XYZ file of C-alpha atoms in Angstrom:
546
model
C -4.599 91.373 143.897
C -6.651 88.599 145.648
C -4.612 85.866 147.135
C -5.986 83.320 144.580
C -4.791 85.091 141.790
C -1.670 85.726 143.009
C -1.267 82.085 144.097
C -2.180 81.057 140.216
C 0.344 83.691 138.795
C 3.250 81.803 141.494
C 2.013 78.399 140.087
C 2.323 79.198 137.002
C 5.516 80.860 137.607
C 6.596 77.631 138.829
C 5.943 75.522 136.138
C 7.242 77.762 133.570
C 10.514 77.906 135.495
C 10.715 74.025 135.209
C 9.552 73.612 131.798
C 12.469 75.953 130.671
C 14.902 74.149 133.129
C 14.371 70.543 131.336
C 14.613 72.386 127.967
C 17.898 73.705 128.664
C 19.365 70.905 130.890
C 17.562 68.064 129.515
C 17.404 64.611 131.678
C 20.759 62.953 130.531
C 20.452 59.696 129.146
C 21.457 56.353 131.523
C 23.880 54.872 128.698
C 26.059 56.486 125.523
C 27.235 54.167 123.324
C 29.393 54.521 120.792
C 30.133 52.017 117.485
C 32.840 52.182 115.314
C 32.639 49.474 112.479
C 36.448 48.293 111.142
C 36.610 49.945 107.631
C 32.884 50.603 106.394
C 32.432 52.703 103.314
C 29.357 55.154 103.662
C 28.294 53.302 100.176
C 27.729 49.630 102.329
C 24.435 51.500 103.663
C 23.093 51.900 100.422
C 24.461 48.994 97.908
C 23.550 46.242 100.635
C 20.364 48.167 101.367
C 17.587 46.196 99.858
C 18.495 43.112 101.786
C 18.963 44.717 105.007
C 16.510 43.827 107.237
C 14.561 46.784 109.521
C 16.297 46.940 112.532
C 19.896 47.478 112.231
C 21.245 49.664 109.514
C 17.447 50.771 108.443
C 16.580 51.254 111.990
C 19.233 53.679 112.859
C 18.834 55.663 109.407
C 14.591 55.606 109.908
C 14.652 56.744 113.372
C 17.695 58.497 114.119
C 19.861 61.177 111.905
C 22.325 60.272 109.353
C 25.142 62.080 108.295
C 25.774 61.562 104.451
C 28.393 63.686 103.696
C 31.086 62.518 106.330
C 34.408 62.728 106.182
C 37.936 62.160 107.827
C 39.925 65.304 107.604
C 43.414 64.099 108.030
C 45.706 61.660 106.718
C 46.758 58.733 107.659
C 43.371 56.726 107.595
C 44.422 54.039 110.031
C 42.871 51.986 112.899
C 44.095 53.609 115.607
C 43.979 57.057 114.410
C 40.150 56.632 113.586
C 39.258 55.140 117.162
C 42.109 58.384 118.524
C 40.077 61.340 116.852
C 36.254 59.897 116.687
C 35.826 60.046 120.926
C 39.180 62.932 121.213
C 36.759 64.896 118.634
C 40.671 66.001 117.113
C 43.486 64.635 114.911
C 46.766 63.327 115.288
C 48.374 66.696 115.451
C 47.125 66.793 118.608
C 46.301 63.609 120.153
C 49.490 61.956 119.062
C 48.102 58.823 117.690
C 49.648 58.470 113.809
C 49.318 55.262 113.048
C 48.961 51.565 114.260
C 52.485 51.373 114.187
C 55.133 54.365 113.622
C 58.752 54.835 113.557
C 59.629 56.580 116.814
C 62.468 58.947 116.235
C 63.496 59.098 119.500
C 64.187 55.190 120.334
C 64.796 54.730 116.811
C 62.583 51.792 116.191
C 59.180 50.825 115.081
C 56.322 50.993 118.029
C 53.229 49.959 118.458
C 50.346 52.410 119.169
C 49.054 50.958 122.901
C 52.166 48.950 123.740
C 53.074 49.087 127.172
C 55.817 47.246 128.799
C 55.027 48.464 132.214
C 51.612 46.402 132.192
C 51.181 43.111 132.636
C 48.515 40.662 130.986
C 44.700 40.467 132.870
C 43.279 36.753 132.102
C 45.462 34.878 131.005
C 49.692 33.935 131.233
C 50.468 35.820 128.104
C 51.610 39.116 127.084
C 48.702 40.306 124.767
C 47.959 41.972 128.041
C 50.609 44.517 128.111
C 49.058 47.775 126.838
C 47.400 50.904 128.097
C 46.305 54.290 126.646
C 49.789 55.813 127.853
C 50.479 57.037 124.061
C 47.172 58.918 123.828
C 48.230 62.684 124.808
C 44.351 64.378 125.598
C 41.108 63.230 126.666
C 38.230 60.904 125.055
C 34.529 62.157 125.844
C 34.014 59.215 127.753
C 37.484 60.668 130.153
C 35.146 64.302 130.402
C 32.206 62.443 131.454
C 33.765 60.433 134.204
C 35.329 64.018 135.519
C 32.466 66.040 135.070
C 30.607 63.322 137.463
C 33.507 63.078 139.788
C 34.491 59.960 138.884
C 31.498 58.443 138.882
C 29.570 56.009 136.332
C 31.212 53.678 134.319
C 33.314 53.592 130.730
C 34.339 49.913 129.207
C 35.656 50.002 125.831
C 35.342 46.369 123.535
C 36.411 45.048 120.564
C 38.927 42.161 118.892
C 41.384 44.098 118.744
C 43.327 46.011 121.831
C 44.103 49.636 119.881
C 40.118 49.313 119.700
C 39.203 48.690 122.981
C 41.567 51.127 124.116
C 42.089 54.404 122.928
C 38.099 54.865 122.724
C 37.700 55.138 126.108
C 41.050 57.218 127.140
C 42.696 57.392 130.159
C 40.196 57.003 133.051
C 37.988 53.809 131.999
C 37.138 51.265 133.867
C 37.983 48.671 131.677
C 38.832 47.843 128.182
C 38.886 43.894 126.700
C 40.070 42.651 123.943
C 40.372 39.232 122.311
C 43.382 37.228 122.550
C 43.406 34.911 120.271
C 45.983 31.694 118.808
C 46.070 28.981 120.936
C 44.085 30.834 123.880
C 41.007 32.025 122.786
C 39.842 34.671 125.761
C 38.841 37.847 126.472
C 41.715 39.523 128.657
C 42.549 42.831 129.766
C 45.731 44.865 131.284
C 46.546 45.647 134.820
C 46.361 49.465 133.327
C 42.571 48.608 134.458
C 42.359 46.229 137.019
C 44.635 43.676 139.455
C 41.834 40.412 138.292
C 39.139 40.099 135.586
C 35.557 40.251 136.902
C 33.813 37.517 137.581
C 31.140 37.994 134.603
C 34.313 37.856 132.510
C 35.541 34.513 133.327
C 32.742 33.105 133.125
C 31.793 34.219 129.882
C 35.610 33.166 128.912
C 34.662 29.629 130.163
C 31.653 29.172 128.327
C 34.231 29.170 125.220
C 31.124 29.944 122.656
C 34.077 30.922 120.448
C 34.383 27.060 119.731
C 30.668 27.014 118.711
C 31.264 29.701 116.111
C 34.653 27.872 115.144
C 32.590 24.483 114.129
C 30.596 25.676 111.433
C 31.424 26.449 107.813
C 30.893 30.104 106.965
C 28.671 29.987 103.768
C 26.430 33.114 102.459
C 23.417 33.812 104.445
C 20.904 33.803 101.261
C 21.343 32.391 97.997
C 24.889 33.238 96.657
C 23.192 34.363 93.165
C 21.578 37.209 94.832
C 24.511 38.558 96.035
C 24.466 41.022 92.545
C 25.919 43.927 94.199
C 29.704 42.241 94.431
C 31.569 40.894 91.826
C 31.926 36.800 91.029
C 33.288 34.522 93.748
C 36.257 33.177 91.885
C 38.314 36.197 90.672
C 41.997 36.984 90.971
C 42.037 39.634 93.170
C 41.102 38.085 96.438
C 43.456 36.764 99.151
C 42.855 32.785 100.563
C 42.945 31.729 104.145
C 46.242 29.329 104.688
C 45.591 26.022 103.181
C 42.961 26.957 101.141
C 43.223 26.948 97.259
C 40.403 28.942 96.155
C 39.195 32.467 97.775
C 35.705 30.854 97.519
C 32.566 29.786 99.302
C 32.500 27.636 101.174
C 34.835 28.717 103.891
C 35.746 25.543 105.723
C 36.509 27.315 109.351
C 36.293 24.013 111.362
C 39.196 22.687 108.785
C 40.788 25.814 108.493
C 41.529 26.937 112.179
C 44.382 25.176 112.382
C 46.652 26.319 109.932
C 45.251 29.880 110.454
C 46.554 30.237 113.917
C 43.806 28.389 115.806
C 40.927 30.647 117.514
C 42.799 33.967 116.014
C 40.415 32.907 112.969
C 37.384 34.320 114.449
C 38.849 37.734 113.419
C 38.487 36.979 109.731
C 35.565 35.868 109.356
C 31.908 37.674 110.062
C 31.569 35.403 113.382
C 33.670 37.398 115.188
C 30.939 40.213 114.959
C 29.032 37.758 116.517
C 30.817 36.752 118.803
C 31.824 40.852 119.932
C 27.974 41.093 120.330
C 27.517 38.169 123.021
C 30.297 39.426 124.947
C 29.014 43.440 124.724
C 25.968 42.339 126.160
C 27.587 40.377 128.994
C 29.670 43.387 129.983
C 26.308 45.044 130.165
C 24.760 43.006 132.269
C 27.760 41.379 134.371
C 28.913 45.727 134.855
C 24.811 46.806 135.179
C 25.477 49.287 132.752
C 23.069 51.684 132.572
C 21.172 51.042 135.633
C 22.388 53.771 137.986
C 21.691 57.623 138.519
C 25.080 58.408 136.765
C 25.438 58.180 132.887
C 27.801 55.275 131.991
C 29.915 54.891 128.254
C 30.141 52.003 126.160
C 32.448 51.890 123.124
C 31.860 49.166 120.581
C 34.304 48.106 117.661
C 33.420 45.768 115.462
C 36.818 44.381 114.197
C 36.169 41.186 111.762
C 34.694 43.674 109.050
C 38.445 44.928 108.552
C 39.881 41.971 108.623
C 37.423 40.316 106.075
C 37.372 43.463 103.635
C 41.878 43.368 103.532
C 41.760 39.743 102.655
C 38.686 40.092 100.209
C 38.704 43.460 98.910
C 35.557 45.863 99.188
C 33.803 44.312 95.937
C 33.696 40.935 97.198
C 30.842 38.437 98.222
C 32.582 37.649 101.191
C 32.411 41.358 102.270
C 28.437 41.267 101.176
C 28.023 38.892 103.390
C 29.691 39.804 106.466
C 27.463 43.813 106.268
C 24.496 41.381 105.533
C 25.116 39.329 109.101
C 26.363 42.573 110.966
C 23.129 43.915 110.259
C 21.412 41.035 111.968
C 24.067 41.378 115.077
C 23.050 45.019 115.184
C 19.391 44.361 115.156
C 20.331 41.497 118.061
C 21.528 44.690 119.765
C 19.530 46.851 119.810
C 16.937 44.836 120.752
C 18.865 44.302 123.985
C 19.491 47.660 124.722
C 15.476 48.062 124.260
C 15.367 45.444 126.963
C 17.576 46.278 129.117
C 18.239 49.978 129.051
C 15.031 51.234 127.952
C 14.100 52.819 124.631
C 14.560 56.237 125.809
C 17.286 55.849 128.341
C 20.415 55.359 125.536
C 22.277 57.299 122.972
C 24.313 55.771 120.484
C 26.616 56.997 117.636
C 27.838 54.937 114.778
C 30.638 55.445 112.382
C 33.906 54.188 111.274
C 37.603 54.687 111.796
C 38.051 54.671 108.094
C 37.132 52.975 104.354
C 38.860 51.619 101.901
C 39.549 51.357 97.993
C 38.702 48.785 95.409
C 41.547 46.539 95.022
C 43.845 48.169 92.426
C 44.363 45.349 90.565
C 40.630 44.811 89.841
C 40.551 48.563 89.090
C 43.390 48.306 86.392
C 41.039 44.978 84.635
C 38.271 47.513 83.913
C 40.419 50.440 83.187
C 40.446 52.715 86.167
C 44.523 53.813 87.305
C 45.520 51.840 90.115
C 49.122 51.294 91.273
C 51.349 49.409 93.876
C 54.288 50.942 95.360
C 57.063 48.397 96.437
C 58.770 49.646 99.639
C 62.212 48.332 99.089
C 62.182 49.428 95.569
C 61.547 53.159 96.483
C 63.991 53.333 99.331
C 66.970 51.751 96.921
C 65.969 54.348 94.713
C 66.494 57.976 97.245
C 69.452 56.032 98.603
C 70.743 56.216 95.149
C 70.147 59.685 95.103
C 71.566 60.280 98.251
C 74.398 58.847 97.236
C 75.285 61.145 94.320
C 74.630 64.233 96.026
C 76.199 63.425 99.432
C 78.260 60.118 98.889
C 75.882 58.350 101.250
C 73.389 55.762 101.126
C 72.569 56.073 105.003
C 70.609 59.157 105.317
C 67.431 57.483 105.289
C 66.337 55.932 109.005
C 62.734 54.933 108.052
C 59.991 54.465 105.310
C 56.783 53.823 106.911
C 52.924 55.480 106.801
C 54.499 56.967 103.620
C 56.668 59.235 105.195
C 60.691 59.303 105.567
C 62.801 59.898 108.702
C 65.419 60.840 108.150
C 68.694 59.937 110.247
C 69.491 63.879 112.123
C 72.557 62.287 113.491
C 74.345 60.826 110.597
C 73.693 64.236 108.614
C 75.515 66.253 111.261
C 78.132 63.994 111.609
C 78.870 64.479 108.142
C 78.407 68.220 108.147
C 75.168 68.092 105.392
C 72.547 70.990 105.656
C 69.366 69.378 106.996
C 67.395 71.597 104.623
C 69.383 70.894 101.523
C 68.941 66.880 101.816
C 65.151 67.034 102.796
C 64.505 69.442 99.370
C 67.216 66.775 97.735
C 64.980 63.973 98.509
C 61.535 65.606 98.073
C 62.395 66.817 94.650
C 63.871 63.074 93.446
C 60.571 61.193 95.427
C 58.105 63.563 93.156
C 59.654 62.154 89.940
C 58.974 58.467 91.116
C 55.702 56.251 89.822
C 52.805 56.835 91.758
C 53.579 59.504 94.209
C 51.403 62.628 93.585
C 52.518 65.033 96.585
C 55.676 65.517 98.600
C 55.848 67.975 101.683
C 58.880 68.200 103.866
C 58.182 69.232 107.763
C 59.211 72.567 106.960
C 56.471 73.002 104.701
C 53.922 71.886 107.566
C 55.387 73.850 109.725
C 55.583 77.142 107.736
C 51.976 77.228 106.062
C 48.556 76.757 106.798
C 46.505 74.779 104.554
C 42.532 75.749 104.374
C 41.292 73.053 102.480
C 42.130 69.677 100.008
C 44.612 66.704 100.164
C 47.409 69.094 101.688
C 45.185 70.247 104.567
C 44.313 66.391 105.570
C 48.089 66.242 105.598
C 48.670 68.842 107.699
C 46.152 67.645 110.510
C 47.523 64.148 110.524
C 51.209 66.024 111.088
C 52.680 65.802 114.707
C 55.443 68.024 115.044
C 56.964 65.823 117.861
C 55.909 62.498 116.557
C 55.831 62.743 112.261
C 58.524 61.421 109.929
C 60.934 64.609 108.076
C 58.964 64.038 104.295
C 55.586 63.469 103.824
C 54.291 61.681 100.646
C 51.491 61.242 98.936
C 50.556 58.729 96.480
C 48.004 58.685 93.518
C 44.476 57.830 94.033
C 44.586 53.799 94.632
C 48.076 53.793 95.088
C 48.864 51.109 97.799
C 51.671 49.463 99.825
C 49.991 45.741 99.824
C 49.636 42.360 97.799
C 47.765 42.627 94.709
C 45.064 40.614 95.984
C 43.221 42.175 98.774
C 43.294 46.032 99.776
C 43.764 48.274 102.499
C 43.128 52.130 103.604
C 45.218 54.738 104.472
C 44.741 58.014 102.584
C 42.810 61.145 102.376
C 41.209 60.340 99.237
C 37.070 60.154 100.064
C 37.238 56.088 99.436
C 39.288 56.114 102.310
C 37.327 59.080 104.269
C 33.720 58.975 103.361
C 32.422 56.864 106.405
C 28.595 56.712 108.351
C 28.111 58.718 110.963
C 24.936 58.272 112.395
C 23.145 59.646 116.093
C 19.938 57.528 117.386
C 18.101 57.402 120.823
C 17.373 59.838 123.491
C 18.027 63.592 122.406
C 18.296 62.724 118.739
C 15.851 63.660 116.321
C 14.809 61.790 112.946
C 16.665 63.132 109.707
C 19.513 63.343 107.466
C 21.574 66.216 106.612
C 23.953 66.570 103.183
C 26.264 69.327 104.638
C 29.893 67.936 104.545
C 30.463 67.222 108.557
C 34.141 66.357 109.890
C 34.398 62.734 112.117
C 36.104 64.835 114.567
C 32.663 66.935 115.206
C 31.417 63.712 117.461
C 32.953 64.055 120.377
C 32.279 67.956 121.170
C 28.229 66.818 119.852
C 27.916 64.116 122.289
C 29.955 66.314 124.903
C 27.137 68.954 124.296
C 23.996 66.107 124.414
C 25.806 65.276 128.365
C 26.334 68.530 129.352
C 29.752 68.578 129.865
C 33.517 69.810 128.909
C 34.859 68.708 125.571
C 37.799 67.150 125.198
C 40.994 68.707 125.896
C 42.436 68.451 122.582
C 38.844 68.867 120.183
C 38.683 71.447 117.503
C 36.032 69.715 116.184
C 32.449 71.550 116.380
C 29.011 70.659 117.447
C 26.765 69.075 114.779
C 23.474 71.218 115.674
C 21.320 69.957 113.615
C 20.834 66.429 114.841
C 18.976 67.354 118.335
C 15.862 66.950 118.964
């Protein structure tokens, strides 16, 4: 062989050898971001879609891939537990989260999910401060990426509210903010993260643009009257802000701050979207985010949609409006990231932590079943029972997250079989109004549920952490006031949610295949290149890569 051939075979050798090596370990991208919007039904993308403009929601669904058959597999569909199992990529039988609050068995009382009394408050002299991640027992993807690079490159976690901040970004972030509202009106932190806040933060904190949002009237971005996808303004089934007598446009937020706990108003109203988006794109600029050889995470929660669609309902102009403005903040965004990061330099994810259902009451008006389950009224009623068949009304320590705990010391101080008083109680909390299923911990423990409502209860069950019973109501069955609505089940209002990849790796497209919200964390994991979470059993959505 001449030497010229044989140096054109080694060339091409070469090249092949690289070509092969970028296909397999493709150049990572400088920034994942993840966004989790507070309690958006999959069904907001497409009733608010005509008035969307192109780049936010259509954007993301033209030029990235959309999940539209998404789901939450487990039950309870709360806050925290959404933010837990999106970026652990597994549920709360094995991350630990169960709810935003939770009896714990153990201290017997009620705790908070990120509560920490061990931390003190970052920014300011209060105690909104005090939290951490210590509750969260595995890993987030954005924990695996900062091992997999030793430690290096940077996770920050944002949002209004601290369980959202938080538990996105695990154990090992750099940072997580949150908004502390009332009488303070700042972006703080906890000394989980950091002895000072950064200068970028203060500053930002001094600017107070929160007051700029607070001195205008929120009123509907277009013409009220083409707001035809929601249901008339004035209707019964919509909560008011304090010291307002109608549920109706106008808002009045300059008048109505003050008997609505001050700058803690911002929450409930679509400005605090806003207002999430000015200080996301400080953090990436005051933290250079994005800029370095390392891959750094960003977690985004936009928290005012939740707080708009409880007081409003999911049918309501007021809930129209706020998608219709989010889509603008998004497309104020991304338009950033364009700028900053580069076009092909970012990933980003978007989903939800969980839906919601029409407002019962409003159901009931045009004949669909909806019910309301009054706390007090079912606990009188099993401690009635109790007291027939065991001549106690104190067997009962809890009703919370629909599910009774039961008070293991009283019963074996009065000799009862644990057994015989769970089955006593399951069989009398079937019979009541508006409870559909009733499992004990037994049952959770003993069998193994493939599919259904009774396999979303078994994933949300913590052995160590769960109550003794576990209920379930009817579809639209809800502990709340009849005006306004809330989440919480494993019925698909409550679990059908966006899930939707963009940016570097991701290819154009939709799929219809049913898709689990725990199957995030293991497909970003795989995009990076590195370990999944120590806790996923969710699986790697294939079909999305480019």
């Amino acid at each position: 062989m001449k030497k010229s051939n044989l140096i054109f075979f080694v060339i091409i050798f070469l090249v092949n050898t690289k070509l092969i090596s970028q296909e397999h370990y493709p150049k990572k991208p400088k920034l994942v971001i993840g966004i989790i919007i507070d309690q958006m039904r999959y069904d907001y993308l497409t009733r608010f879609d005509k008035k969307y403009g192109d780049g936010g929601f259509k954007r993301l669904l033209n030029n990235g891939f959309s999940l539209e058959n998404a789901h939450y597999n487990y039950i309870p569909t709360y806050t925290a537990v959404g933010h837990a199992s999106v970026f652990t990529g597994t549920t709360p039988s094995n991350h630990g989260i169960i709810g935003n609050n939770w009896f714990d068995k153990y201290q017997k009382k009620s705790i908070y999910c990120v509560d920490d009394e061990n931390q003190k408050t970052i920014g300011n002299d209060g105690n909104g401060g005090k939290k951490s991640p210590h509750r969260l027992v595995t890993t987030s993807v954005a924990d695996q990426l900062r091992l997999s690079q030793n430690m290096q490159g940077k996770s920050i976690g944002i949002a209004i509210k601290d369980r959202s901040a938080i538990l996105p970004v695990g154990h090992t972030a750099n940072a997580a903010y949150w908004f502390d509202g009332g009488k303070r009106g700042e972006w703080i932190t906890s000394s989980y993260y950091m002895k000072a806040l950064p200068k970028w933060v203060s500053t930002f904190n001094k600017l107070k643009k929160v007051d700029e949002y607070l001195r205008t009237p929120w009123n509907t971005l277009y013409d009220i009257k083409s707001y035809t996808e929601s249901i008339e303004d004035e209707n019964n089934y919509e909560a008011t802000f304090k010291g307002q007598d109608k549920p109706t446009f106008p808002h009045n937020i300059p008048e109505l701050r003050k008997s609505n706990n001050n700058y803690s108003i911002i929450k409930a109203i679509p400005a605090g979207n806003s207002f999430t988006t000015d200080f996301v794109k400080a953090a990436i600029i005051g933290e250079n985010l994005g800029q370095s050889e390392h891959t750094d995470f960003l977690s985004i929660s936009y928290s005012s949609t939740d707080y708009v669609g409880h007081q409003f309902g999911v049918a309501s102009k007021e809930i129209e409006d706020t998608y219709l403005r989010l889509d603008k903040d998004l497309t104020s965004l991304f338009n950033f990231l364009d700028k900053k990061i580069g076009k092909d330099n970012y990933t980003l994810f978007l989903t939800a932590d969980h839906a919601a259902t029409q407002v019962p009451s409003y159901l009931e008006s045009i004949k669909i079943p909806g019910n309301y389950l009054k706390p007090k009224k079912f606990t009188n009623y099993l401690n009635n029972i109790t007291k027939v068949h065991f001549g106690t009304e104190s067997l009962i320590s809890n009703f919370s997250n629909f599910q009774i705990f039961l008070d293991t010391k009283k019963i074996k101080e009065l000799k009862l079989n644990f057994e015989d008083v769970c089955n006593t109680i399951s069989n009398a909390a079937i019979d009541y109004p508006g409870i559909y299923k009733v499992a004990t911990s037994k049952t959770m423990l003993n069998n193994t549920f493939t599919r259904g409502i009774m396999k979303s209860l078994q994933n949300g069950y913590n052995q160590k952490f769960s109550g003794d019973i576990l209920l379930v109501p009817n579809p639209s069955t809800i502990i709340y006031p009849k005006k306004g609505t809330t989440h919480g089940s494993g019925y698909s209002y409550d679990t059908h949610v966006p899930i939707i990849f963009y940016g570097k790796g991701i290819k154009q497209g939709a799929s219809k295949k049913k898709y689990e919200i725990i199957d995030i964390a293991p497909t970003i994991s795989n995009l990076l290149s590195i370990e999944f979470p120590n806790g996923n059993t969710g699986k790697i959505i294939e079909e999305i890569f480019r």
